[in-house]
GROMACS .gro file of C-alpha atoms in nm:
model
  487
    1MET     CA    1   5.670  -0.422   5.975
    2LEU     CA    2   5.460  -0.690   5.831
    3SER     CA    3   5.574  -1.068   5.773
    4GLN     CA    4   5.566  -1.155   5.355
    5ASN     CA    5   5.251  -1.375   5.512
    6GLN     CA    6   5.042  -0.990   5.673
    7GLY     CA    7   5.136  -0.828   5.390
    8GLU     CA    8   4.982  -1.096   5.146
    9GLU     CA    9   4.610  -1.044   5.317
   10ALA     CA   10   4.702  -0.645   5.367
   11ILE     CA   11   4.688  -0.698   4.974
   12VAL     CA   12   4.426  -0.934   4.922
   13PRO     CA   13   4.174  -0.666   4.987
   14THR     CA   14   4.286  -0.465   4.725
   15LEU     CA   15   4.313  -0.625   4.522
   16SER     CA   16   3.955  -0.807   4.501
   17GLY     CA   17   3.786  -0.476   4.547
   18THR     CA   18   4.026  -0.390   4.199
   19GLU     CA   19   3.899  -0.657   4.092
   20ASN     CA   20   3.523  -0.628   4.174
   21GLU     CA   21   3.537  -0.276   4.042
   22GLY     CA   22   3.675  -0.368   3.678
   23VAL     CA   23   3.332  -0.655   3.682
   24ASN     CA   24   3.114  -0.420   3.810
   25THR     CA   25   3.238  -0.141   3.512
   26THR     CA   26   3.203  -0.491   3.254
   27ARG     CA   27   2.877  -0.543   3.360
   28GLU     CA   28   2.752  -0.151   3.337
   29GLU     CA   29   2.923  -0.162   2.996
   30GLU     CA   30   2.719  -0.432   2.841
   31LYS     CA   31   2.451  -0.297   2.991
   32GLU     CA   32   2.456  -0.004   2.817
   33GLN     CA   33   2.561  -0.149   2.494
   34ASP     CA   34   2.241  -0.387   2.518
   35LEU     CA   35   2.066  -0.097   2.601
   36SER     CA   36   2.193   0.100   2.309
   37ILE     CA   37   2.154  -0.197   2.075
   38SER     CA   38   1.793  -0.223   2.215
   39SER     CA   39   1.729   0.109   2.173
   40LEU     CA   40   1.851   0.093   1.766
   41LYS     CA   41   1.622  -0.185   1.699
   42SER     CA   42   1.384  -0.078   1.866
   43PHE     CA   43   1.418   0.251   1.656
   44PHE     CA   44   1.454   0.108   1.310
   45TRP     CA   45   1.179  -0.205   1.439
   46HIS     CA   46   0.916  -0.162   1.627
   47GLY     CA   47   0.710   0.146   1.642
   48GLY     CA   48   0.400   0.207   1.728
   49SER     CA   49   0.381   0.628   1.758
   50VAL     CA   50   0.114   0.825   1.589
   51TRP     CA   51   0.380   0.881   1.306
   52ASP     CA   52   0.446   0.570   1.245
   53ALA     CA   53   0.102   0.513   1.169
   54TRP     CA   54   0.079   0.872   0.955
   55PHE     CA   55   0.345   0.715   0.737
   56SER     CA   56   0.223   0.342   0.702
   57CYS     CA   57  -0.107   0.550   0.627
   58ALA     CA   58   0.071   0.774   0.335
   59SER     CA   59   0.317   0.541   0.239
   60ASN     CA   60   0.077   0.243   0.153
   61GLN     CA   61  -0.205   0.506  -0.023
   62VAL     CA   62   0.083   0.630  -0.294
   63ALA     CA   63   0.297   0.325  -0.477
   64GLN     CA   64   0.304   0.238  -0.860
   65VAL     CA   65  -0.078   0.434  -0.888
   66LEU     CA   66   0.148   0.778  -0.885
   67LEU     CA   67   0.239   0.654  -1.235
   68THR     CA   68  -0.094   0.567  -1.342
   69LEU     CA   69  -0.298   0.882  -1.312
   70PRO     CA   70  -0.172   1.043  -1.554
   71TYR     CA   71  -0.321   0.766  -1.765
   72SER     CA   72  -0.597   0.821  -1.523
   73PHE     CA   73  -0.593   1.255  -1.633
   74SER     CA   74  -0.570   1.106  -2.026
   75GLN     CA   75  -0.902   0.943  -1.959
   76LEU     CA   76  -1.104   1.228  -1.745
   77GLY     CA   77  -0.977   1.531  -1.832
   78MET     CA   78  -0.825   1.815  -1.573
   79LEU     CA   79  -1.022   1.938  -1.474
   80SER     CA   80  -1.198   1.605  -1.313
   81GLY     CA   81  -0.920   1.465  -1.315
   82ILE     CA   82  -0.842   1.694  -1.020
   83LEU     CA   83  -1.202   1.700  -0.865
   84LEU     CA   84  -1.194   1.324  -0.792
   85GLN     CA   85  -0.863   1.288  -0.687
   86VAL     CA   86  -1.018   1.561  -0.356
   87PHE     CA   87  -1.382   1.386  -0.370
   88TYR     CA   88  -1.245   1.052  -0.356
   89GLY     CA   89  -0.950   1.128  -0.120
   90ILE     CA   90  -1.220   1.283   0.144
   91ILE     CA   91  -1.421   0.980   0.099
   92GLY     CA   92  -1.187   0.792   0.148
   93SER     CA   93  -1.100   0.966   0.527
   94TRP     CA   94  -1.409   0.966   0.591
   95THR     CA   95  -1.422   0.605   0.544
   96ALA     CA   96  -1.103   0.507   0.713
   97TYR     CA   97  -1.243   0.661   1.032
   98LEU     CA   98  -1.507   0.453   1.025
   99ILE     CA   99  -1.316   0.152   1.069
  100SER     CA  100  -1.122   0.349   1.314
  101VAL     CA  101  -1.435   0.340   1.494
  102LEU     CA  102  -1.558  -0.002   1.438
  103TYR     CA  103  -1.199  -0.109   1.535
  104VAL     CA  104  -1.240   0.118   1.868
  105GLU     CA  105  -1.610   0.002   1.990
  106TYR     CA  106  -1.477  -0.376   1.939
  107ARG     CA  107  -1.180  -0.339   2.125
  108THR     CA  108  -1.345  -0.152   2.402
  109ARG     CA  109  -1.627  -0.456   2.394
  110LYS     CA  110  -1.443  -0.732   2.406
  111GLU     CA  111  -1.155  -0.589   2.649
  112LYS     CA  112  -1.475  -0.571   2.871
  113GLU     CA  113  -1.465  -0.921   2.874
  114ASN     CA  114  -1.143  -0.976   2.961
  115VAL     CA  115  -1.045  -1.095   2.598
  116SER     CA  116  -0.671  -1.055   2.529
  117PHE     CA  117  -0.542  -0.957   2.207
  118LYS     CA  118  -0.176  -0.988   2.332
  119ASN     CA  119  -0.031  -1.282   2.072
  120HIS     CA  120  -0.325  -1.159   1.833
  121VAL     CA  121  -0.339  -0.942   1.545
  122ILE     CA  122  -0.675  -0.777   1.498
  123GLN     CA  123  -0.806  -0.792   1.144
  124TRP     CA  124  -1.132  -0.615   0.996
  125PHE     CA  125  -1.313  -0.940   0.949
  126GLU     CA  126  -1.291  -1.023   1.306
  127VAL     CA  127  -1.431  -0.663   1.380
  128LEU     CA  128  -1.730  -0.755   1.160
  129ASP     CA  129  -1.762  -1.055   1.299
  130GLY     CA  130  -1.747  -0.937   1.670
  131LEU     CA  131  -1.951  -0.653   1.562
  132LEU     CA  132  -2.238  -0.806   1.298
  133GLY     CA  133  -2.234  -1.210   1.295
  134PRO     CA  134  -2.085  -1.424   1.094
  135TYR     CA  135  -2.262  -1.296   0.770
  136TRP     CA  136  -2.061  -0.999   0.774
  137LYS     CA  137  -1.760  -1.165   0.863
  138ALA     CA  138  -1.739  -1.348   0.541
  139LEU     CA  139  -1.819  -1.080   0.343
  140GLY     CA  140  -1.531  -0.911   0.434
  141LEU     CA  141  -1.235  -1.128   0.481
  142ALA     CA  142  -1.385  -1.252   0.049
  143PHE     CA  143  -1.417  -0.883  -0.038
  144ASN     CA  144  -1.071  -0.759   0.174
  145CYS     CA  145  -0.896  -1.074   0.135
  146THR     CA  146  -0.923  -1.055  -0.263
  147PHE     CA  147  -0.833  -0.682  -0.236
  148LEU     CA  148  -0.507  -0.760  -0.131
  149LEU     CA  149  -0.455  -1.015  -0.318
  150PHE     CA  150  -0.486  -0.825  -0.642
  151GLY     CA  151  -0.301  -0.532  -0.453
  152SER     CA  152   0.013  -0.730  -0.435
  153VAL     CA  153  -0.026  -0.884  -0.795
  154ILE     CA  154  -0.036  -0.494  -0.921
  155GLN     CA  155   0.302  -0.450  -0.739
  156LEU     CA  156   0.433  -0.741  -0.931
  157ILE     CA  157   0.361  -0.633  -1.239
  158ALA     CA  158   0.454  -0.245  -1.107
  159CYS     CA  159   0.813  -0.381  -1.034
  160ALA     CA  160   0.815  -0.601  -1.397
  161SER     CA  161   0.719  -0.237  -1.594
  162ASN     CA  162   0.907  -0.012  -1.372
  163ILE     CA  163   1.244  -0.213  -1.401
  164TYR     CA  164   1.185  -0.253  -1.800
  165TYR     CA  165   1.236   0.105  -1.846
  166ILE     CA  166   1.609   0.061  -1.660
  167ASN     CA  167   1.742  -0.254  -1.861
  168ASP     CA  168   1.497  -0.429  -2.167
  169LYS     CA  169   1.744  -0.694  -2.240
  170LEU     CA  170   1.462  -0.907  -2.039
  171ASP     CA  171   1.113  -0.876  -2.077
  172LYS     CA  172   0.863  -0.772  -1.865
  173ARG     CA  173   0.711  -1.160  -1.802
  174THR     CA  174   1.080  -1.198  -1.687
  175TRP     CA  175   1.100  -0.954  -1.440
  176THR     CA  176   0.787  -1.092  -1.287
  177TYR     CA  177   0.924  -1.382  -1.256
  178ILE     CA  178   1.266  -1.217  -1.103
  179PHE     CA  179   1.027  -0.978  -0.848
  180GLY     CA  180   0.852  -1.252  -0.762
  181ALA     CA  181   1.123  -1.373  -0.543
  182CYS     CA  182   1.207  -1.040  -0.440
  183CYS     CA  183   0.889  -1.048  -0.291
  184ALA     CA  184   0.840  -1.353  -0.126
  185THR     CA  185   1.130  -1.242   0.146
  186THR     CA  186   0.894  -1.051   0.310
  187VAL     CA  187   0.736  -1.308   0.466
  188PHE     CA  188   1.033  -1.270   0.759
  189ILE     CA  189   0.859  -0.893   0.815
  190PRO     CA  190   0.654  -1.019   1.145
  191SER     CA  191   0.382  -0.789   1.181
  192PHE     CA  192   0.327  -0.368   1.084
  193HIS     CA  193   0.527  -0.308   1.440
  194ASN     CA  194   0.817  -0.365   1.174
  195TYR     CA  195   0.754  -0.153   0.912
  196ARG     CA  196   0.893   0.177   1.125
  197ILE     CA  197   1.155   0.269   0.941
  198TRP     CA  198   1.022   0.062   0.594
  199SER     CA  199   0.747   0.337   0.553
  200PHE     CA  200   0.952   0.623   0.646
  201LEU     CA  201   1.184   0.541   0.314
  202GLY     CA  202   0.851   0.474   0.101
  203LEU     CA  203   0.727   0.820   0.169
  204GLY     CA  204   1.038   0.966   0.128
  205MET     CA  205   1.117   0.776  -0.224
  206THR     CA  206   0.725   0.817  -0.351
  207THR     CA  207   0.838   1.225  -0.249
  208TYR     CA  208   1.025   1.225  -0.491
  209THR     CA  209   0.915   1.041  -0.789
  210ALA     CA  210   0.642   1.283  -0.758
  211TRP     CA  211   0.832   1.550  -0.780
  212TYR     CA  212   1.075   1.381  -1.081
  213LEU     CA  213   0.733   1.357  -1.303
  214ALA     CA  214   0.625   1.716  -1.184
  215ILE     CA  215   0.994   1.842  -1.274
  216ALA     CA  216   1.039   1.650  -1.539
  217ALA     CA  217   0.703   1.727  -1.759
  218ILE     CA  218   0.763   2.047  -1.718
  219ILE     CA  219   1.124   2.113  -1.826
  220HIS     CA  220   1.034   1.837  -2.144
  221GLY     CA  221   0.749   2.087  -2.190
  222GLN     CA  222   0.483   1.970  -2.425
  223ALA     CA  223   0.531   1.768  -2.669
  224GLU     CA  224   0.482   1.856  -3.077
  225ASN     CA  225   0.108   1.840  -3.116
  226VAL     CA  226  -0.031   1.767  -2.821
  227THR     CA  227  -0.412   1.763  -2.787
  228HIS     CA  228  -0.593   1.710  -2.465
  229SER     CA  229  -0.973   1.559  -2.558
  230ALA     CA  230  -1.084   1.393  -2.274
  231PRO     CA  231  -1.300   1.367  -2.218
  232THR     CA  232  -1.365   1.159  -2.545
  233LYS     CA  233  -1.599   0.820  -2.431
  234VAL     CA  234  -1.786   0.713  -2.161
  235VAL     CA  235  -1.604   0.375  -2.140
  236LEU     CA  236  -1.272   0.611  -2.057
  237TYR     CA  237  -1.475   0.808  -1.862
  238PHE     CA  238  -1.546   0.579  -1.595
  239THR     CA  239  -1.246   0.344  -1.624
  240GLY     CA  240  -1.029   0.676  -1.516
  241ALA     CA  241  -1.272   0.740  -1.248
  242THR     CA  242  -1.230   0.397  -1.077
  243ASN     CA  243  -0.884   0.431  -1.067
  244ILE     CA  244  -0.885   0.747  -0.876
  245LEU     CA  245  -1.139   0.556  -0.626
  246TYR     CA  246  -0.832   0.292  -0.612
  247THR     CA  247  -0.585   0.583  -0.552
  248PHE     CA  248  -0.740   0.670  -0.260
  249GLY     CA  249  -0.920   0.309  -0.118
  250GLY     CA  250  -0.538   0.181  -0.008
  251HIS     CA  251  -0.688   0.120   0.380
  252ALA     CA  252  -0.785  -0.237   0.323
  253VAL     CA  253  -0.544  -0.257   0.622
  254THR     CA  254  -0.621   0.018   0.838
  255VAL     CA  255  -0.725  -0.225   1.085
  256GLU     CA  256  -0.331  -0.375   1.125
  257ILE     CA  257  -0.201  -0.031   1.161
  258MET     CA  258  -0.439   0.067   1.389
  259HIS     CA  259  -0.321  -0.262   1.618
  260ALA     CA  260   0.040  -0.188   1.578
  261MET     CA  261  -0.005   0.140   1.743
  262TRP     CA  262   0.070   0.215   2.125
  263LYS     CA  263  -0.248   0.399   2.134
  264PRO     CA  264  -0.509   0.287   1.869
  265GLN     CA  265  -0.767   0.558   1.994
  266LYS     CA  266  -0.533   0.861   1.876
  267PHE     CA  267  -0.607   0.670   1.475
  268LYS     CA  268  -0.919   0.884   1.432
  269TYR     CA  269  -0.790   1.211   1.183
  270ILE     CA  270  -0.410   1.027   1.062
  271TYR     CA  271  -0.563   0.894   0.744
  272LEU     CA  272  -0.678   1.233   0.616
  273LEU     CA  273  -0.339   1.405   0.755
  274ALA     CA  274  -0.172   1.158   0.501
  275THR     CA  275  -0.420   1.181   0.221
  276LEU     CA  276  -0.380   1.583   0.264
  277TYR     CA  277  -0.004   1.508   0.240
  278VAL     CA  278  -0.036   1.254  -0.025
  279PHE     CA  279  -0.239   1.540  -0.209
  280THR     CA  280   0.109   1.749  -0.243
  281LEU     CA  281   0.194   1.432  -0.468
  282THR     CA  282  -0.044   1.281  -0.676
  283ILE     CA  283  -0.195   1.645  -0.850
  284PRO     CA  284   0.061   1.848  -0.894
  285SER     CA  285   0.245   1.537  -1.090
  286ALA     CA  286  -0.048   1.392  -1.299
  287VAL     CA  287  -0.146   1.791  -1.396
  288ALA     CA  288   0.220   1.830  -1.516
  289VAL     CA  289   0.227   1.494  -1.691
  290TYR     CA  290  -0.028   1.510  -1.881
  291TRP     CA  291  -0.025   1.863  -1.972
  292ALA     CA  292   0.323   1.792  -2.123
  293PHE     CA  293   0.222   1.480  -2.345
  294GLY     CA  294  -0.179   1.462  -2.357
  295ASP     CA  295  -0.372   1.215  -2.571
  296ALA     CA  296  -0.075   1.009  -2.606
  297LEU     CA  297  -0.073   0.894  -2.275
  298LEU     CA  298  -0.367   0.697  -2.377
  299ASN     CA  299  -0.132   0.442  -2.480
  300HIS     CA  300   0.143   0.456  -2.234
  301SER     CA  301   0.032   0.392  -1.885
  302ASN     CA  302   0.273   0.399  -1.697
  303ALA     CA  303   0.410   0.754  -1.729
  304PHE     CA  304   0.849   0.675  -1.707
  305SER     CA  305   0.733   0.556  -2.072
  306LEU     CA  306   0.689   0.909  -2.227
  307LEU     CA  307   0.974   1.099  -2.033
  308PRO     CA  308   1.329   1.084  -2.128
  309LYS     CA  309   1.598   0.836  -1.955
  310ASN     CA  310   1.855   0.959  -1.735
  311GLY     CA  311   1.997   0.968  -1.425
  312PHE     CA  312   1.726   1.171  -1.236
  313ARG     CA  313   1.443   0.888  -1.454
  314ASP     CA  314   1.625   0.620  -1.345
  315ALA     CA  315   1.708   0.701  -0.951
  316ALA     CA  316   1.297   0.718  -0.997
  317VAL     CA  317   1.244   0.373  -1.108
  318ILE     CA  318   1.491   0.225  -0.867
  319LEU     CA  319   1.321   0.413  -0.562
  320MET     CA  320   0.992   0.304  -0.657
  321LEU     CA  321   1.075  -0.062  -0.745
  322ILE     CA  322   1.191  -0.007  -0.372
  323HIS     CA  323   0.901   0.149  -0.266
  324GLN     CA  324   0.654  -0.136  -0.480
  325PHE     CA  325   0.840  -0.402  -0.230
  326ILE     CA  326   0.775  -0.210   0.068
  327THR     CA  327   0.387  -0.180  -0.106
  328PHE     CA  328   0.414  -0.548  -0.149
  329GLY     CA  329   0.507  -0.636   0.205
  330PHE     CA  330   0.187  -0.481   0.314
  331ALA     CA  331  -0.057  -0.588   0.097
  332SER     CA  332   0.038  -0.946   0.156
  333THR     CA  333   0.071  -0.921   0.544
  334PRO     CA  334  -0.285  -0.876   0.632
  335LEU     CA  335  -0.291  -1.242   0.370
  336TYR     CA  336  -0.041  -1.411   0.576
  337PHE     CA  337  -0.251  -1.288   0.872
  338VAL     CA  338  -0.540  -1.486   0.763
  339TRP     CA  339  -0.330  -1.784   0.621
  340GLU     CA  340  -0.177  -1.894   1.002
  341LYS     CA  341  -0.476  -1.834   1.174
  342VAL     CA  342  -0.630  -2.051   0.931
  343ILE     CA  343  -0.375  -2.354   0.937
  344GLY     CA  344  -0.302  -2.252   1.317
  345MET     CA  345   0.037  -2.084   1.294
  346HIS     CA  346  -0.025  -1.735   1.457
  347ASP     CA  347   0.119  -1.804   1.756
  348THR     CA  348   0.447  -1.907   1.697
  349LYS     CA  349   0.647  -1.695   1.742
  350SER     CA  350   0.912  -1.852   1.588
  351ILE     CA  351   1.024  -1.615   1.296
  352CYS     CA  352   1.123  -1.865   1.013
  353LEU     CA  353   0.821  -2.137   1.118
  354ARG     CA  354   0.647  -1.851   1.043
  355ALA     CA  355   0.822  -1.711   0.694
  356LEU     CA  356   0.785  -2.128   0.616
  357ALA     CA  357   0.393  -2.091   0.692
  358ARG     CA  358   0.353  -1.825   0.494
  359LEU     CA  359   0.436  -1.918   0.123
  360PRO     CA  360   0.216  -2.047  -0.051
  361VAL     CA  361   0.049  -1.737  -0.020
  362VAL     CA  362   0.290  -1.583  -0.260
  363ILE     CA  363   0.273  -1.838  -0.498
  364PRO     CA  364  -0.086  -1.718  -0.595
  365ILE     CA  365   0.031  -1.383  -0.659
  366TRP     CA  366   0.320  -1.470  -0.874
  367PHE     CA  367   0.130  -1.692  -1.112
  368LEU     CA  368  -0.175  -1.396  -1.113
  369ALA     CA  369   0.067  -1.141  -1.214
  370ILE     CA  370   0.210  -1.318  -1.481
  371ILE     CA  371  -0.161  -1.415  -1.599
  372PHE     CA  372  -0.274  -1.071  -1.578
  373PRO     CA  373   0.040  -0.849  -1.694
  374PHE     CA  374  -0.159  -0.540  -1.793
  375PHE     CA  375  -0.083  -0.247  -1.549
  376GLY     CA  376  -0.322   0.043  -1.530
  377PRO     CA  377  -0.604  -0.077  -1.649
  378ILE     CA  378  -0.583  -0.335  -1.385
  379ASN     CA  379  -0.612  -0.091  -1.156
  380SER     CA  380  -0.966   0.050  -1.296
  381ALA     CA  381  -1.065  -0.309  -1.273
  382VAL     CA  382  -0.928  -0.374  -0.908
  383GLY     CA  383  -1.084  -0.052  -0.721
  384ALA     CA  384  -1.452  -0.118  -0.924
  385LEU     CA  385  -1.508  -0.460  -0.849
  386LEU     CA  386  -1.260  -0.510  -0.508
  387VAL     CA  387  -1.209  -0.130  -0.384
  388SER     CA  388  -1.560   0.011  -0.412
  389PHE     CA  389  -1.711  -0.256  -0.150
  390THR     CA  390  -1.379  -0.299   0.110
  391VAL     CA  391  -1.333   0.055   0.167
  392TYR     CA  392  -1.651   0.308   0.091
  393ILE     CA  393  -1.912   0.039   0.106
  394ILE     CA  394  -1.902  -0.196   0.384
  395PRO     CA  395  -1.801   0.035   0.649
  396SER     CA  396  -2.020   0.289   0.607
  397LEU     CA  397  -2.303   0.005   0.585
  398ALA     CA  398  -2.104  -0.128   0.923
  399HIS     CA  399  -2.126   0.119   1.075
  400MET     CA  400  -2.490   0.276   1.013
  401LEU     CA  401  -2.593  -0.125   1.133
  402THR     CA  402  -2.353  -0.105   1.457
  403TYR     CA  403  -2.498   0.144   1.603
  404ARG     CA  404  -2.916   0.157   1.465
  405LYS     CA  405  -2.981   0.082   1.837
  406ALA     CA  406  -3.051   0.370   2.057
  407SER     CA  407  -2.819   0.142   2.368
  408ALA     CA  408  -2.595   0.189   2.075
  409ARG     CA  409  -2.552   0.507   2.044
  410GLN     CA  410  -2.516   0.566   2.374
  411ASN     CA  411  -2.302   0.353   2.557
  412ALA     CA  412  -2.091   0.395   2.167
  413ALA     CA  413  -1.705   0.391   2.244
  414GLU     CA  414  -1.710   0.670   2.008
  415LYS     CA  415  -1.921   0.984   1.931
  416PRO     CA  416  -1.983   1.132   1.642
  417PRO     CA  417  -1.680   1.401   1.531
  418PHE     CA  418  -1.708   1.782   1.600
  419PHE     CA  419  -1.792   1.885   1.261
  420ILE     CA  420  -2.117   1.614   1.248
  421PRO     CA  421  -2.319   1.800   1.395
  422SER     CA  422  -2.570   1.437   1.511
  423TRP     CA  423  -2.609   1.073   1.438
  424THR     CA  424  -2.870   1.161   1.175
  425ALA     CA  425  -2.623   1.340   0.987
  426MET     CA  426  -2.394   1.007   0.993
  427TYR     CA  427  -2.594   0.855   0.841
  428VAL     CA  428  -2.701   1.007   0.568
  429LEU     CA  429  -2.373   1.125   0.491
  430ASN     CA  430  -2.240   0.752   0.520
  431ALA     CA  431  -2.581   0.619   0.287
  432PHE     CA  432  -2.495   0.861   0.029
  433ILE     CA  433  -2.199   0.683  -0.012
  434VAL     CA  434  -2.329   0.401  -0.005
  435VAL     CA  435  -2.541   0.461  -0.306
  436TRP     CA  436  -2.274   0.710  -0.480
  437VAL     CA  437  -2.033   0.411  -0.504
  438PHE     CA  438  -2.218   0.121  -0.572
  439VAL     CA  439  -2.390   0.306  -0.880
  440VAL     CA  440  -2.076   0.551  -1.019
  441GLY     CA  441  -1.800   0.342  -0.900
  442PHE     CA  442  -1.927  -0.030  -0.908
  443GLY     CA  443  -2.201   0.034  -1.149
  444PHE     CA  444  -2.033   0.225  -1.394
  445GLY     CA  445  -1.668   0.191  -1.323
  446GLY     CA  446  -1.756  -0.175  -1.299
  447TRP     CA  447  -1.858  -0.181  -1.661
  448ALA     CA  448  -1.640   0.069  -1.795
  449SER     CA  449  -1.297  -0.143  -1.681
  450MET     CA  450  -1.444  -0.454  -1.721
  451THR     CA  451  -1.447  -0.373  -2.120
  452ASN     CA  452  -1.105  -0.194  -2.112
  453PHE     CA  453  -0.960  -0.532  -1.916
  454VAL     CA  454  -1.113  -0.701  -2.150
  455ARG     CA  455  -0.993  -0.542  -2.475
  456GLN     CA  456  -0.637  -0.552  -2.320
  457ILE     CA  457  -0.690  -0.911  -2.336
  458ASP     CA  458  -0.834  -0.918  -2.669
  459THR     CA  459  -0.511  -0.677  -2.806
  460PHE     CA  460  -0.259  -0.830  -2.604
  461GLY     CA  461  -0.376  -1.212  -2.500
  462LEU     CA  462  -0.333  -1.402  -2.100
  463PHE     CA  463   0.031  -1.471  -2.019
  464ALA     CA  464   0.125  -1.176  -2.283
  465LYS     CA  465   0.574  -1.161  -2.246
  466CYS     CA  466   0.564  -0.738  -2.275
  467TYR     CA  467   0.264  -0.530  -2.221
  468GLN     CA  468   0.305  -0.185  -2.418
  469CYS     CA  469   0.674  -0.307  -2.461
  470LYS     CA  470   0.856  -0.105  -2.745
  471PRO     CA  471   0.767  -0.286  -3.060
  472PRO     CA  472   1.125  -0.498  -3.167
  473VAL     CA  473   1.376  -0.310  -3.393
  474PRO     CA  474   1.333  -0.477  -3.750
  475PRO     CA  475   1.661  -0.610  -3.862
  476HIS     CA  476   1.877  -0.429  -4.083
  477VAL     CA  477   1.888  -0.591  -4.407
  478VAL     CA  478   2.168  -0.560  -4.609
  479VAL     CA  479   2.209  -0.460  -4.998
  480ALA     CA  480   2.367  -0.614  -5.158
  481PRO     CA  481   2.555  -0.441  -5.451
  482PRO     CA  482   2.499  -0.530  -5.792
  483PRO     CA  483   2.734  -0.701  -6.046
  484ARG     CA  484   2.978  -0.497  -6.173
  485ALA     CA  485   2.971  -0.530  -6.517
  486HIS     CA  486   3.294  -0.719  -6.726
  487HIS     CA  487   3.407  -0.532  -7.007
   0.00000   0.00000   0.00000
């Protein structure tokens, strides 16, 4: 028989073993919980796959411009509208491909020099600087930043224009103040790695809106006495054409999206695949709305303004508002990066400090949206004066100059694609894009869109309180009854 002390000693190992098992089990559970939280956070927050890049490109390419394409069709006519969408979509995909090739070339050269990009986001102007020198860096920086600045401005204008069709108790300028404050919260999103769930949701929202526009227009049918007289004026024709050039020139953030990828070399054809999907949204919706309303769209640059108010339209408006918030983030994030590099805050790991440093970027965007609230015409002006160079001309020229020497072509990180037979063919194609976009996009388009833009300023004035709003309903005049005759 064991003594009491012996019994206690015998029991002690058993108890301690049980405690250890319990501790181990708890630690394992905590580890599993941490892993599940980490994987959930990674799923929603940290994206860098080919699919993430595709969603980012497709979501970023079409936002509020969906609502202005029917307006462009009323300026261009049905046939030109469809053909120019296909033409600029293909050219835009090609120049996005050129940007991706130049990015890979730049990064390959720098990594051979043992340069690390661990805490640094590569941007387009840095690619130009590394491949072609400081003058090209300045050119790329000026055009890219101005385009992204006005791209952000356009999203704010679109937010105010859209919400007005749900709640017209406040004018559009007041809504711009409100949404400016809301969009300022994008300063807290660190980089394009963190847009995974937003890109996915954004594309779902534009898909719903595009098909709502198409189906609602078909159900509505053609308006009474509808006419389709476009094209009638050269100014309007080239204004509409530059809006479509702008539509498929949404890749001022291509380099940042590529840099967020785990394998940027796989980006090459992603933009083309995104564009093909976008065609399924832009062409049916623009065709259907123009078919239904025709020339009435010339005075209604936002397609929502002509469709009947109901739950489906309100849902489309709300989804577009959320998507415009996302697209504001897409357009402003590269500006945040540039500003951080200027003030020496780009390597800072604190999200709150970086957010505080980014706030000055939002103020001029907010201010410009209040000065020029011209939804539709501003797209064409930005397309002609900024997108034409940023997205089409500069990438084509940069590619031609980067590979002008035989040694550069021989040591190129990326050879010509399988469907282009030689470097000469690439030069011919790039030269055609430069000449076409400079003459048609920048030349004729710049003249037409600025003429139209100045006309809007003359009609509505700067700081317009409510651009293309319904005229106020006159108060009912109460007519007093005639005095009764006294007998």
